[in-house]
Short mmCIF file of C-alpha atoms in Angstrom, two decimals:
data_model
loop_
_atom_site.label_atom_id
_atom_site.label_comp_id
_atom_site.label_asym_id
_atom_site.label_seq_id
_atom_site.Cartn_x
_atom_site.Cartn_y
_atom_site.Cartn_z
CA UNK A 21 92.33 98.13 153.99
CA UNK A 22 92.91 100.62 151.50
CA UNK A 23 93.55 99.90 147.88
CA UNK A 24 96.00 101.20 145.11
CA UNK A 25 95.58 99.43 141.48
CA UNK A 26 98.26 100.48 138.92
CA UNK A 27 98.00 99.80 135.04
CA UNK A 28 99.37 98.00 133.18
CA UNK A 29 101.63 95.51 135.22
CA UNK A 30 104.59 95.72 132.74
CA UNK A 31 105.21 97.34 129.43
CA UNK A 32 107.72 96.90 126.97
CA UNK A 33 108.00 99.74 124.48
CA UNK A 34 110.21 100.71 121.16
CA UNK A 35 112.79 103.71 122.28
CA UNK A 36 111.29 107.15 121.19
CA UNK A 37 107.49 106.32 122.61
CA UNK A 38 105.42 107.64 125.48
CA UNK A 39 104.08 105.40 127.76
CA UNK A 40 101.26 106.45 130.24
CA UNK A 41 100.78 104.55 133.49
CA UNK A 42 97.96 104.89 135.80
CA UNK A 43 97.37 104.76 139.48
CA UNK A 44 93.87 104.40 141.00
CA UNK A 45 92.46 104.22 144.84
CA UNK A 46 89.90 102.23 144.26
CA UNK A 47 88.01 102.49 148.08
CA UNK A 48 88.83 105.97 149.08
CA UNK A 49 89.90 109.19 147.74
CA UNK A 50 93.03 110.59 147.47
CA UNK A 51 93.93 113.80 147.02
CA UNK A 52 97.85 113.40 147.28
CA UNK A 53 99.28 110.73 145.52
CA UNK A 54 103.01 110.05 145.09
CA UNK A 55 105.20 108.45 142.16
CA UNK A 56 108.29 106.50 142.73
CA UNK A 57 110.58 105.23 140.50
CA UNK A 58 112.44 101.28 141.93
CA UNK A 59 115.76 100.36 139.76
CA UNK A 60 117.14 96.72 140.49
CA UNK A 61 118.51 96.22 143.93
CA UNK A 62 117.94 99.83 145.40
CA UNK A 63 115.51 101.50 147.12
CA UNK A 64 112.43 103.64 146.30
CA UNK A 65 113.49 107.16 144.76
CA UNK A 66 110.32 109.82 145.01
CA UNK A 67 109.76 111.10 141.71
CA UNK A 68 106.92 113.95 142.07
CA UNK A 69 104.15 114.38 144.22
CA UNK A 70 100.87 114.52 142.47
CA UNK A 71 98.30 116.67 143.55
CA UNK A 72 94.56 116.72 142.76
CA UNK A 73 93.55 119.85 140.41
CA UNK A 74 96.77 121.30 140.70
CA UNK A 75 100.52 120.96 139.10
CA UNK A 76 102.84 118.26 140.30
CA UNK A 77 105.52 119.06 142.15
CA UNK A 78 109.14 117.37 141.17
CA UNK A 79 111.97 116.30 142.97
CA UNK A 80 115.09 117.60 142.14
CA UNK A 81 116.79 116.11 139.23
CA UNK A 82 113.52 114.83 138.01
CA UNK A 83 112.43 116.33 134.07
CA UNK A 84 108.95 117.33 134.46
CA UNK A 85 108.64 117.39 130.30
CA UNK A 86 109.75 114.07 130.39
CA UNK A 87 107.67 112.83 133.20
CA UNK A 88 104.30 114.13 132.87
CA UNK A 89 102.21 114.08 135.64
CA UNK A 90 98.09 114.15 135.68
CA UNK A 91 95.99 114.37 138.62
CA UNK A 92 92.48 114.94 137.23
CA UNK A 93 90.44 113.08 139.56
CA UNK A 94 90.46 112.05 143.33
CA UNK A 95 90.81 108.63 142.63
CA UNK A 96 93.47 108.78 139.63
CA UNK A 97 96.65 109.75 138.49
CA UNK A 98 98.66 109.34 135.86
CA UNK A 99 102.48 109.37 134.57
CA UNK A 100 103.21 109.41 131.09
CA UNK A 101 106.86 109.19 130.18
CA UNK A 102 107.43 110.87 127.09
CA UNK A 103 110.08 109.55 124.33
CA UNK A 104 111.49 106.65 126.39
CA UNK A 105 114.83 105.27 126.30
CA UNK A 106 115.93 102.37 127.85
CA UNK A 107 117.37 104.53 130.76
CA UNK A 108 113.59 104.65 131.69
CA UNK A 109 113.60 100.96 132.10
CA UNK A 110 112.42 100.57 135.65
CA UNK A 111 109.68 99.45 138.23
CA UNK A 112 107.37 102.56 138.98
CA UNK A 113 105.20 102.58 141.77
CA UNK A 114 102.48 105.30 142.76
CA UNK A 115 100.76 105.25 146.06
CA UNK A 116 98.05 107.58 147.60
CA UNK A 117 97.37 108.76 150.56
CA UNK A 118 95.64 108.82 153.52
CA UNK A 119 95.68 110.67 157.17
CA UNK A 120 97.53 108.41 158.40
CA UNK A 121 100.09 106.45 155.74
CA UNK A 122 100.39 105.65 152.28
CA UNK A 123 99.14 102.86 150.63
CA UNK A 124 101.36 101.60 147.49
CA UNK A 125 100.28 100.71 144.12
CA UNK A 126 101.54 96.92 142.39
CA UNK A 127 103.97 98.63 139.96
CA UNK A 128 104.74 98.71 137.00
CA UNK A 129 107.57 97.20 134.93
CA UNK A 130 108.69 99.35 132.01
CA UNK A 131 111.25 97.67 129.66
CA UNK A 132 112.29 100.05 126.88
CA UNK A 133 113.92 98.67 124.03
CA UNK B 18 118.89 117.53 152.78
CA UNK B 19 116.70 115.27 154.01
CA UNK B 20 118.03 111.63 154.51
CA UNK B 21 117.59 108.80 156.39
CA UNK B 22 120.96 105.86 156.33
CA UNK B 23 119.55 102.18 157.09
CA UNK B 24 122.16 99.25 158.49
CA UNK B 25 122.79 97.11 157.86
CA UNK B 26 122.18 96.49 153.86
CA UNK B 27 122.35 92.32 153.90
CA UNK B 28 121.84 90.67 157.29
CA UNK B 29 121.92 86.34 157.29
CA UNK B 30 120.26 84.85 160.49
CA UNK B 31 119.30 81.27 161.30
CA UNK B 32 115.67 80.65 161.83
CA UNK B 33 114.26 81.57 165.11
CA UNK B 34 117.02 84.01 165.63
CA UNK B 35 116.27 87.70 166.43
CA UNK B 36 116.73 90.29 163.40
CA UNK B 37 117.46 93.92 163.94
CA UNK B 38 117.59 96.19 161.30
CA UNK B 39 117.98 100.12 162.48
CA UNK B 40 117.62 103.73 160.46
CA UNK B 41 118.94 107.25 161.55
CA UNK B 42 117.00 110.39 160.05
CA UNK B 43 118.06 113.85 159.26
CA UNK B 44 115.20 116.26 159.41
CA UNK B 45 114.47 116.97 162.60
CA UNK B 46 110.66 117.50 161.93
CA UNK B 47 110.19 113.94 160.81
CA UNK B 48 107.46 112.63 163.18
CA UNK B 49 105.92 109.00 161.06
CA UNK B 50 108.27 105.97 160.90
CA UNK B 51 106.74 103.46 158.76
CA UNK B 52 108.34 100.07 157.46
CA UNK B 53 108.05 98.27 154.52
CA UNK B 54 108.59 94.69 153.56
CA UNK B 55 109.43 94.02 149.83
CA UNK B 56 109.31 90.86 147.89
CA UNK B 57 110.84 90.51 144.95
CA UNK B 58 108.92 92.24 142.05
CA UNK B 59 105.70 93.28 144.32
CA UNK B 60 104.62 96.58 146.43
CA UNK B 61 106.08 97.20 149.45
CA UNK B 62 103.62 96.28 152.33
CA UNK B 63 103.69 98.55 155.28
CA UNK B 64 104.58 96.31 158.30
CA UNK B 65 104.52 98.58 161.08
CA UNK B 66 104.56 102.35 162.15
CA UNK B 67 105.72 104.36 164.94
CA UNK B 68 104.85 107.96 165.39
CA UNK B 69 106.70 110.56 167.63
CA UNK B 70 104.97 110.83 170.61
CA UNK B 71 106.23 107.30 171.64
CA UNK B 72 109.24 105.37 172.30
CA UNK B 73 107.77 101.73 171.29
CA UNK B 74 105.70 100.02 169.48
CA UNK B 75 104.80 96.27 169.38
CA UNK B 76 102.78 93.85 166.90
CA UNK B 77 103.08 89.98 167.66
CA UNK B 78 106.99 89.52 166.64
CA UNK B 79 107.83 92.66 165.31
CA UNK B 80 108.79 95.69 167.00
CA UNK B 81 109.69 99.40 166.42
CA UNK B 82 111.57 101.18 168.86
CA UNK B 83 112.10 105.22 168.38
CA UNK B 84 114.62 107.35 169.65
CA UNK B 85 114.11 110.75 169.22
CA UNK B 86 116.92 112.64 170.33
CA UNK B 87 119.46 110.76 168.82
CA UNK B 88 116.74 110.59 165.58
CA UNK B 89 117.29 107.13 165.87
CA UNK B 90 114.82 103.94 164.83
CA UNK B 91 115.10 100.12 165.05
CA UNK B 92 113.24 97.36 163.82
CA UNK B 93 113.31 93.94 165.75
CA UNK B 94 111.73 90.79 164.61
CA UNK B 95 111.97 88.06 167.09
CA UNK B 96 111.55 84.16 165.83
CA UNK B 97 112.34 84.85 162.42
CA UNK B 98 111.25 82.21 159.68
CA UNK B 99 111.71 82.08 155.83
CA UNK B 100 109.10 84.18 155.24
CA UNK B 101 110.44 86.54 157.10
CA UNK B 102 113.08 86.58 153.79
CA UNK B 103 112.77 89.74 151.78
CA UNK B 104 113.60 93.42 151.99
CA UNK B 105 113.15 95.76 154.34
CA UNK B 106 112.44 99.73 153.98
CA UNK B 107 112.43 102.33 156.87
CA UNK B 108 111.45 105.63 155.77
CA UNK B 109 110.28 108.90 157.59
CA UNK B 110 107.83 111.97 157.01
CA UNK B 111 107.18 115.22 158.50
CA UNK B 112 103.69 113.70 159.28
CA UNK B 113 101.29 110.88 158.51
CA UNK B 114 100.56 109.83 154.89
CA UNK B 115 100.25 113.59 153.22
CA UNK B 116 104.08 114.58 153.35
CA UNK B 117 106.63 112.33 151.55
CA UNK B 118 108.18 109.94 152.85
CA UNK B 119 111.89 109.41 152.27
CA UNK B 120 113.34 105.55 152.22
CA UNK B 121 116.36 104.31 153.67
CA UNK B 122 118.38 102.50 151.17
CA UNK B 123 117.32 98.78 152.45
CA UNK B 124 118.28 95.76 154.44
CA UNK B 125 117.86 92.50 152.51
CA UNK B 126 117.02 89.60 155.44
CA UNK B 127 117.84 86.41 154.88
CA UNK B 128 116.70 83.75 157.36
CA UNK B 129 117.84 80.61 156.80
CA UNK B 130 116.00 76.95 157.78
#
């Protein structure tokens, strides 16, 4: 089956630093790819959809200056979130996309301190 | 907006018992209804998947049943057993793996020996 890498695992960051996470398809190509954002005990909010060569598009209530999204290849994107604070602390998961589903990335654990 | 309500959001069953878990949709164009299975700190794995154009769908002890008009869908796992433990996603999308796919708010299953 399809597969989604994601790195790094987990972070743990000082407040006030970017952090860049990346999300790869490592056996197919995907031109949509999606980012989700997993606090303790709830479900799996959509944060932007990522689209190859072209702007991502944000959900509402999501800061695109703060969450910057980079599509630059068929095989990878990447979120960077800019001047963390431990409000950002969270498990973030990217998948990507195929005809028929979507295939999720392992997370990523960001702790900011 | 778009929204889809899962029930219930704990269910505790005995091993071997049946386990229904079921999701109601909004958007009226929603035609993919994947699940998910989530384990504590990993991916969600994609279980099963129903599409519009039919009612059921069936893979060795788990089940998807779809009710369109009433934008209605259920998940039944037959002989359940502590693996079975973990949470459970439904989610729909206008279509296949290229549209979003919004997440009911999840069922944690816990099936006990």
């Amino acid at each position: 089956g399809a597969v989604v890498s994601q790195h790094p695992s987990w972070v743990i960051c000082k407040s006030g630093t970017s952090v860049k996470i990346e999300c790869r398809s490592l056996d197919f190509q995907a031109t949509t790819m999606f980012w989700y954002r997993q606090f303790p005990k709830q479900s799996l909010m959509l944060m932007a959809t990522s689209n190859e060569g072209s702007k991502a598009t944000y959900e509402q209530g999501v800061e695109k200056d703060k969450f910057l999204i980079n599509h630059a290849s068929l095989t990878l994107s990447t979120l960077t979130v800019t001047s963390a604070h431990p409000e950002d602390s969270s498990f973030y998961i990217c998948s990507a996309t195929s005809p028929e589903t979507q295939y999720f990335g392992p997370g990523t654990r960001l702790l900011v301190l | 907006g778009e929204n889809v309500e899962q029930h219930p959001s704990t269910l505790s069953v005995q091993e071997g018992d049946s386990a229904v878990i079921k999701c109601t949709y909004s958007d009226s164009a929603s035609n993919y209804f994947p699940w998910y299975k989530q384990e504590l700190g990993k991916r969600p794995q994609l279980i099963i998947d129903i599409r519009s154009n039919v009612g059921e769908k069936k893979d060795q002890r788990i089940a998807v049943t779809l009710n369109k008009t009433a934008k209605h869908f259920s998940l039944h796992i037959t002989e359940t057993q502590p693996e079975d433990s973990a949470v459970y996603f439904c989610a729909a999308s206008r279509s296949g793996g290229y549209n979003k796919l919004i997440f009911g708010a999840g069922t944690r299953l816990a099936v006990h020996p």
